[in-house]
Coordinates of C-alpha atoms in Angstrom, one line a residue:
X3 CA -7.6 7.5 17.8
X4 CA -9.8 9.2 15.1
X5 CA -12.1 6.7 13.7
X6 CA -13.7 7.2 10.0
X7 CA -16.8 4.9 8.2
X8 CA -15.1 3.6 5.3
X9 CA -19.0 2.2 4.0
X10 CA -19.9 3.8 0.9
X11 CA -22.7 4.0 -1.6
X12 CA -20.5 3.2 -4.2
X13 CA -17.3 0.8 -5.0
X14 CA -16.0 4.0 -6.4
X15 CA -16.2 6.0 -3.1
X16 CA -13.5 4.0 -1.4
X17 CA -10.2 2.5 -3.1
X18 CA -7.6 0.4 -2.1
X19 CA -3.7 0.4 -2.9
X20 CA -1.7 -3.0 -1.2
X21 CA 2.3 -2.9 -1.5
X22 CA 4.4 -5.8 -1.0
X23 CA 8.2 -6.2 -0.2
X24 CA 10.0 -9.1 0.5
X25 CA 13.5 -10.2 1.5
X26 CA 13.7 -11.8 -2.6
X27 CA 14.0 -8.0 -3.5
X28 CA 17.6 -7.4 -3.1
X29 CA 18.1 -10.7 -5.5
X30 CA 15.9 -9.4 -7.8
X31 CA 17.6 -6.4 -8.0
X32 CA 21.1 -8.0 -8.5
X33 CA 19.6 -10.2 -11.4
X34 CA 17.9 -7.2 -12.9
X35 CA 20.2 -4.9 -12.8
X36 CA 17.6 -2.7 -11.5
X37 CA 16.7 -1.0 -8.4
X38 CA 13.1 -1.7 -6.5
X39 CA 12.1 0.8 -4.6
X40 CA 11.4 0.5 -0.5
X41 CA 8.7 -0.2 1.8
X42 CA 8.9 3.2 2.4
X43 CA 9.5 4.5 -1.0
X44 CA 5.9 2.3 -2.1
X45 CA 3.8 3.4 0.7
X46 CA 4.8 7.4 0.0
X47 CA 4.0 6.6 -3.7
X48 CA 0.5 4.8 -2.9
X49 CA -0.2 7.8 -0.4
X50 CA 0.7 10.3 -3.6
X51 CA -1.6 8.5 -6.0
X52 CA -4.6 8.4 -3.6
X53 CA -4.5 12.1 -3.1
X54 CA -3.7 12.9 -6.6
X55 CA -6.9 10.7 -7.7
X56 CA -9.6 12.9 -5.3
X57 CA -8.8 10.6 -2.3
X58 CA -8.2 11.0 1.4
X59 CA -6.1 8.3 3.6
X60 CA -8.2 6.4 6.3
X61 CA -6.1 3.7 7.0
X62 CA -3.3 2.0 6.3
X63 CA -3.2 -1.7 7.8
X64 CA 0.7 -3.2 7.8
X65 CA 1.1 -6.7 7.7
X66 CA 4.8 -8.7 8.8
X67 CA 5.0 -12.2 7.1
X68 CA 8.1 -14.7 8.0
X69 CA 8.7 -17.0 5.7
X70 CA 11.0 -20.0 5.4
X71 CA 13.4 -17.7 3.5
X72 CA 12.9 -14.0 5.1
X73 CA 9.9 -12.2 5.2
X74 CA 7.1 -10.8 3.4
X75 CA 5.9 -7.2 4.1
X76 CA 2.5 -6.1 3.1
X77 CA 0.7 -2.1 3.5
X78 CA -3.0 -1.9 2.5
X79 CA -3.8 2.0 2.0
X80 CA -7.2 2.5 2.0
X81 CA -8.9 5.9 1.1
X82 CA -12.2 7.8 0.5
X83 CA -13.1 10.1 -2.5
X84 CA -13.0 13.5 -1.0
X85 CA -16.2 14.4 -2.1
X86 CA -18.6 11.7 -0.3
X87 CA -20.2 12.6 2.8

């Protein structure tokens, strides 16, 4: 395991990016007409946006909810301006 602080001097020095999916997606894509993109899909996108904003990945913490109708799936990304020491 390769642990990292994640403290910082600033707020700015560390963001955050949480995804959710849940097993109302598929309905919502039916009424919608649209397509929603995966847990997958959302966590590669998150990953893109942290790197493309000066950040690298720390951690990402994954959460599994059951819920009286399915699920709930949650990722927290959590990164660190490149540039801090």
């Amino acid at each position: 395991m390769n642990e990292q602080t994640v403290m910082a001097l600033r707020p700015s020095d560390v963001k955050v990016l949480v995804v959710r999916d849940s097993s109302d997606s598929a309905e919502r894509e039916r009424e919608m007409s649209q397509r929603f993109p995966s847990m997958s899909e959302m966590i590669h996108a998150g990953l893109s946006k942290l790197e493309s904003d000066g950040y690298a990945l720390l951690d990402i913490r994954y959460s599994a909810i059951p819920t009286d109708i399915g699920y709930e799936h949650f990722a927290m990304l959590i990164g660190r301006k490149l540039d801090t020491a």
